[in-house]
CSV table of N, CA, C and O in Angstrom, one decimal:
chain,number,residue,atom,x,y,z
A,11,UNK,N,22.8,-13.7,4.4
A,11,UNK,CA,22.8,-12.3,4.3
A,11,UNK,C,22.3,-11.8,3.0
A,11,UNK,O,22.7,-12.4,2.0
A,12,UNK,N,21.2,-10.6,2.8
A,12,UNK,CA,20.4,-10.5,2.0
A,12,UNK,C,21.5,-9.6,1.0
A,12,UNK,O,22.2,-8.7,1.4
A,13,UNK,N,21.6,-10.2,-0.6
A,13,UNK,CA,22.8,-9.1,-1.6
A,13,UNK,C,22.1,-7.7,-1.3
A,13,UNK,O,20.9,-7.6,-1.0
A,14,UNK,N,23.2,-6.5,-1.3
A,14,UNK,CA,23.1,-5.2,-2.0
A,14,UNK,C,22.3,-5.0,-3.1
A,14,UNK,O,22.6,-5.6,-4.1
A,15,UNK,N,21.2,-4.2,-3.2
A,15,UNK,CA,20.9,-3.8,-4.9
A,15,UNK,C,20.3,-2.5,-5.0
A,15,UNK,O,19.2,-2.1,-4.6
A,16,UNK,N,21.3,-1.7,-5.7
A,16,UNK,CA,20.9,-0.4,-6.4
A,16,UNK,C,20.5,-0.2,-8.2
A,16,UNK,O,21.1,-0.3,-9.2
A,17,UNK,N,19.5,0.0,-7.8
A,17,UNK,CA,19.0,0.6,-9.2
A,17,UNK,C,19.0,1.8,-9.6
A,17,UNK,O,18.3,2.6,-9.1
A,18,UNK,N,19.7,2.0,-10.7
A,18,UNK,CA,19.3,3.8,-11.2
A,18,UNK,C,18.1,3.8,-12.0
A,18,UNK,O,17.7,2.7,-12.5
A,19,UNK,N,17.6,4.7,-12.1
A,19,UNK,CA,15.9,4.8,-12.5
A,19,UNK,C,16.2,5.8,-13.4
A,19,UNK,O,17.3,6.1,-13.7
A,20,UNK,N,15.0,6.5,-13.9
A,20,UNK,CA,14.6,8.0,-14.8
A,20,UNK,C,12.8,8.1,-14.6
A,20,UNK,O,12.0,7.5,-15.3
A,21,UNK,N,12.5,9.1,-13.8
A,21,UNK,CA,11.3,8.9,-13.9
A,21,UNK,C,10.4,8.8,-15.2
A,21,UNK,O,10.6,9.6,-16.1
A,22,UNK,N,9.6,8.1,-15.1
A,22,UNK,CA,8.6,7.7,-17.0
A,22,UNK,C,9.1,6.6,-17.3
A,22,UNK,O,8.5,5.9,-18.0
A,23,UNK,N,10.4,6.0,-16.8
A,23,UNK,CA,10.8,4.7,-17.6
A,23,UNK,C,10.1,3.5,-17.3
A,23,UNK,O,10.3,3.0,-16.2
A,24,UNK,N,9.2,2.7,-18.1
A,24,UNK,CA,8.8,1.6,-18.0
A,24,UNK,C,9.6,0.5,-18.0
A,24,UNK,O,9.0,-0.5,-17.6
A,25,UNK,N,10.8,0.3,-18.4
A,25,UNK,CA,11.9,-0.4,-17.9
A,25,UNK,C,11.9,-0.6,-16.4
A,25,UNK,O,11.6,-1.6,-15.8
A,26,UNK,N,12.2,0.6,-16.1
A,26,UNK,CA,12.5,0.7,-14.9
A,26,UNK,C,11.7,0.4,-14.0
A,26,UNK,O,11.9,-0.2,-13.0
A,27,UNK,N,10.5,0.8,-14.5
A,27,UNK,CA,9.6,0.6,-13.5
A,27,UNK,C,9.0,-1.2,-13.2
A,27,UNK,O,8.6,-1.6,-12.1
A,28,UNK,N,9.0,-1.9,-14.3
A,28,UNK,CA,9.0,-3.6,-14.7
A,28,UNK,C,10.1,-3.9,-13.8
A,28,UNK,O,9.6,-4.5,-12.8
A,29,UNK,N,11.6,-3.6,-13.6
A,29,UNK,CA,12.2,-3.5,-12.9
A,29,UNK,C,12.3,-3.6,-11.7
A,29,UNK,O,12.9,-4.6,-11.3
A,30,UNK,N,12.0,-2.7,-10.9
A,30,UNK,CA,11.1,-2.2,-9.8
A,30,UNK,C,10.3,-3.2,-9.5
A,30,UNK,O,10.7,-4.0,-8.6
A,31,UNK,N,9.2,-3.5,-10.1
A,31,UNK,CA,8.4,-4.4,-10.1
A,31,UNK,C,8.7,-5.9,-9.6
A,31,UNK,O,8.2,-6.5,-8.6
A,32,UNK,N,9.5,-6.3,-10.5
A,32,UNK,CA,10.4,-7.7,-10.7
A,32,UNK,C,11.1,-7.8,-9.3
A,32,UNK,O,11.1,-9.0,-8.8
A,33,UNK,N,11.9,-6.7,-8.6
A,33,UNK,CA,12.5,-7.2,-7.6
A,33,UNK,C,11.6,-7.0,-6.4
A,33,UNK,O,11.9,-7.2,-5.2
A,34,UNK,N,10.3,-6.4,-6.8
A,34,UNK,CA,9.2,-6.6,-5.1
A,34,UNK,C,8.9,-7.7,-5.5
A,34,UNK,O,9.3,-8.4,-4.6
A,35,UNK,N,8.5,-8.5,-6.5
A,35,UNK,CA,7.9,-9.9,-6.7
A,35,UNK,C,8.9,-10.6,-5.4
A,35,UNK,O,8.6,-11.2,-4.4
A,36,UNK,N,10.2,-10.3,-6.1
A,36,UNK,CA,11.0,-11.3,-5.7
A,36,UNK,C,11.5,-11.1,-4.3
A,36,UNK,O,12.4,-11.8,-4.0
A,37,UNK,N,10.8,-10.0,-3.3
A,37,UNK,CA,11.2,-10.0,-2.0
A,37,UNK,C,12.1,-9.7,-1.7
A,37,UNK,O,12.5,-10.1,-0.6
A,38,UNK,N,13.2,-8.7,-3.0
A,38,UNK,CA,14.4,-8.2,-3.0
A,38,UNK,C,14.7,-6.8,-2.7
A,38,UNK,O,14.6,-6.0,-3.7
A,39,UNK,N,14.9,-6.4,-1.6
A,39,UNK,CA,14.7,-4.7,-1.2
A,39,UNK,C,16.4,-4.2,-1.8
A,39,UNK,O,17.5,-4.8,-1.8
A,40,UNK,N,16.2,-3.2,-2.0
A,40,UNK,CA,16.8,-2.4,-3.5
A,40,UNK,C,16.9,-1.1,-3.1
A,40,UNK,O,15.9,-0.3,-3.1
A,41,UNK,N,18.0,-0.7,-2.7
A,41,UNK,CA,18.3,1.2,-2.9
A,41,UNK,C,17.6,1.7,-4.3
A,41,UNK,O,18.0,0.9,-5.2
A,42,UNK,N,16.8,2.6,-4.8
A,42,UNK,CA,16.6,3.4,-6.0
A,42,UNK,C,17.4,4.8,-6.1
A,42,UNK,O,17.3,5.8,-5.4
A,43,UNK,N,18.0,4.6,-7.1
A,43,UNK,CA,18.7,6.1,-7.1
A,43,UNK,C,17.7,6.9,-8.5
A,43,UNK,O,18.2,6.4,-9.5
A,44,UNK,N,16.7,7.6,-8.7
A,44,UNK,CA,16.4,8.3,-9.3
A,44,UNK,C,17.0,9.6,-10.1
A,44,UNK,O,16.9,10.8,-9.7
A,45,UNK,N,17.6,9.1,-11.5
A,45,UNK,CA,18.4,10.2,-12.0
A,45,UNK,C,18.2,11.4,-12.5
A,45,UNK,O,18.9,12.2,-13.1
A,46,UNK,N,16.7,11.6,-12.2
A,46,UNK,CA,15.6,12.5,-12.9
A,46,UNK,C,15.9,13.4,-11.6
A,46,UNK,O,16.5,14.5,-11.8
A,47,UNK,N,15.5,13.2,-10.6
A,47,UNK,CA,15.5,13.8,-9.7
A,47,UNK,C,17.0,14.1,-8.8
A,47,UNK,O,17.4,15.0,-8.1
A,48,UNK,N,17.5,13.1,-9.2
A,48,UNK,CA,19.4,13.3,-8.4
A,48,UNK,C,20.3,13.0,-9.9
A,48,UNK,O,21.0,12.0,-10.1
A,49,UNK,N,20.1,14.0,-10.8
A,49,UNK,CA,21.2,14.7,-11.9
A,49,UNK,C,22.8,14.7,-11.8
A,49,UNK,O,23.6,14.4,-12.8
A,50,UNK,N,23.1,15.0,-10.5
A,50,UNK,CA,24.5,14.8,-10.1
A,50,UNK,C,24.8,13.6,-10.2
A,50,UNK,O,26.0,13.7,-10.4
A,51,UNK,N,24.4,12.2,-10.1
A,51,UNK,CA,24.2,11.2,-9.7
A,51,UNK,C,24.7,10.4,-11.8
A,51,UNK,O,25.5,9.5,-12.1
A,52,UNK,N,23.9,11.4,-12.8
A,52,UNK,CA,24.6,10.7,-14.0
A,52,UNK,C,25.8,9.8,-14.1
A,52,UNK,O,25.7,8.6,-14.4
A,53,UNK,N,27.3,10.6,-13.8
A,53,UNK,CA,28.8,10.2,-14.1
A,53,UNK,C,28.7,8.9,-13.2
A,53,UNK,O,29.5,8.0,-13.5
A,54,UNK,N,27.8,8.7,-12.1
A,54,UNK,CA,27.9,7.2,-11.2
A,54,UNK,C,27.5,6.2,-12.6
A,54,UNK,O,28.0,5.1,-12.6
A,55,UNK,N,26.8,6.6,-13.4
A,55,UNK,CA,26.0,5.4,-14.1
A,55,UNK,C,27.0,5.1,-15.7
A,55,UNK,O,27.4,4.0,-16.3
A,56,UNK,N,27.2,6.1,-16.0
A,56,UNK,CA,28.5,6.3,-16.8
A,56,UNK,C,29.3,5.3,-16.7
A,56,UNK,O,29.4,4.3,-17.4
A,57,UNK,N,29.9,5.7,-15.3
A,57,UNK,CA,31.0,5.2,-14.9
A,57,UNK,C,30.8,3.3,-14.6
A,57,UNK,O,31.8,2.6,-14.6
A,58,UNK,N,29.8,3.0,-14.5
A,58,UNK,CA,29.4,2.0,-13.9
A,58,UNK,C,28.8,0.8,-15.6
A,58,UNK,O,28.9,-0.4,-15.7
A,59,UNK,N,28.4,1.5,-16.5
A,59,UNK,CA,27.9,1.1,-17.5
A,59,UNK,C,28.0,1.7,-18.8
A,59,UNK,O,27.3,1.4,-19.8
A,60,UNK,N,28.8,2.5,-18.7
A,60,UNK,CA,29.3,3.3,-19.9
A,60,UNK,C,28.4,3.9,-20.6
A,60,UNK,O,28.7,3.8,-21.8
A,61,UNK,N,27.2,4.5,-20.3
A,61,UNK,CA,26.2,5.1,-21.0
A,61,UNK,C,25.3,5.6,-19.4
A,61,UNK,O,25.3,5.5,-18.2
A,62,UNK,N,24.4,6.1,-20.6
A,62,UNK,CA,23.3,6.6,-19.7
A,62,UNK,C,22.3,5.8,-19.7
A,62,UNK,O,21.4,6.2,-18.9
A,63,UNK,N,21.8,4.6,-20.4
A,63,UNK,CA,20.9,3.9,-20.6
A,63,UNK,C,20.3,3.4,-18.8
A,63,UNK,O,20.8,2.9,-17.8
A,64,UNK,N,19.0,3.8,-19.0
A,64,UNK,CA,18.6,2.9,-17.4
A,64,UNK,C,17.4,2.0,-18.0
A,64,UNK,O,17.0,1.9,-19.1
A,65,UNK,N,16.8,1.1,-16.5
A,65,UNK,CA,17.8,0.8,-15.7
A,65,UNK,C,19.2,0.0,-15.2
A,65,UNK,O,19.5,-1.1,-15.7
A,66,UNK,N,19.8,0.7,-14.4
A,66,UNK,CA,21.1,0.4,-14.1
A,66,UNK,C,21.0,-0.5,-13.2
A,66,UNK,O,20.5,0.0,-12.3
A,67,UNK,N,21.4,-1.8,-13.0
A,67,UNK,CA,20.9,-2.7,-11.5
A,67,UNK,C,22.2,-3.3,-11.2
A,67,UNK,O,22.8,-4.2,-11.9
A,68,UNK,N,22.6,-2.7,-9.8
A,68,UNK,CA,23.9,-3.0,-9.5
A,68,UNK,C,23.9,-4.3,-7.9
A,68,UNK,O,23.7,-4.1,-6.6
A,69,UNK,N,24.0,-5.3,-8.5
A,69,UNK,CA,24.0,-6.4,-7.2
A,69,UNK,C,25.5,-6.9,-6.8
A,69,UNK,O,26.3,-7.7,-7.4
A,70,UNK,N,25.6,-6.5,-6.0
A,70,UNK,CA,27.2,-6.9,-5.2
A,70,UNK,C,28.2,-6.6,-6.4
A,70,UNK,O,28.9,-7.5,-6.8
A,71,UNK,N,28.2,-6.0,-6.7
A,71,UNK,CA,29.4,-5.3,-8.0
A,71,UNK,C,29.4,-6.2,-9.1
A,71,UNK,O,30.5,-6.5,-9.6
A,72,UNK,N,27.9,-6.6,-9.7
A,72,UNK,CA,27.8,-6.8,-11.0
A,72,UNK,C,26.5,-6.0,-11.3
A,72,UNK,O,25.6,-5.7,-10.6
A,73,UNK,N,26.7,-5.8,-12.7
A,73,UNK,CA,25.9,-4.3,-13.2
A,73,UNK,C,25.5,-4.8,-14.6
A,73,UNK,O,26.2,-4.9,-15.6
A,74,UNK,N,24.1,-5.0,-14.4
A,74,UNK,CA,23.6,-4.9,-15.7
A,74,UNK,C,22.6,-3.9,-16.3
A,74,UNK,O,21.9,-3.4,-15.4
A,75,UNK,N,22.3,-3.6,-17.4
A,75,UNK,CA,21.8,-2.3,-18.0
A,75,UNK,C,20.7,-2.9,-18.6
A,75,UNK,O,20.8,-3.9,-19.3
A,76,UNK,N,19.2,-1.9,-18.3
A,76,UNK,CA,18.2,-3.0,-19.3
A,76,UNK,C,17.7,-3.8,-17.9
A,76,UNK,O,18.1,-4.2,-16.8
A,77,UNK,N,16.3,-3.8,-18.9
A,77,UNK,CA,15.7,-4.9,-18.1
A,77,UNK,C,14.5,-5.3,-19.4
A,77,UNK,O,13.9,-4.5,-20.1
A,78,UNK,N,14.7,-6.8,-19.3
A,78,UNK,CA,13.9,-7.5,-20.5
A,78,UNK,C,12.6,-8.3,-20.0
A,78,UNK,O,11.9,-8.8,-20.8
A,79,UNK,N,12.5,-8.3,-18.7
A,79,UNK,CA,11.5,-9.1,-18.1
A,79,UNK,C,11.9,-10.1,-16.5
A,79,UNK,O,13.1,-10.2,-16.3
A,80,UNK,N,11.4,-10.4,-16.0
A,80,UNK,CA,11.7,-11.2,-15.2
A,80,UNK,C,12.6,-12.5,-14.7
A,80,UNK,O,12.4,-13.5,-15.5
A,81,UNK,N,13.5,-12.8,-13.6
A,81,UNK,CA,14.7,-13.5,-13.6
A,81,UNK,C,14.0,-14.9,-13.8
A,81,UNK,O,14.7,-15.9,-13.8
């Protein structure tokens, strides 16, 4: 069964977007929650990573912040 994966995004972010990137390589389909565009949506990432820093990448309820390059 294929993991869950949501990413919080910000549009312009090249993090994010490497990100993004990194998980089509890997044939990993990914909810994106875009926080530029869904604002309400902040206190989830907060809450999830204690900041606003994106992106936020949440796989089966582990959450890491940042993205440095490829797995």
């Amino acid at each position: 069964m294929p993991e869950k994966v949501t990413i919080y995004t910000k549009t312009g972010c090249p993090y994010c977007a490497a990100a993004k990137e990194d998980l089509k390589k890997r044939a990993v389909q990914y909810e994106e929650i875009n926080l530029t565009e869904n604002p309400k949506r902040i206190p989830e990432i907060v809450k999830l990573a204690g900041g606003r820093n994106v992106p936020v990448i949440v796989t089966e309820g582990s959450v890491s912040v940042g993205f440095a390059g490829g797995s």
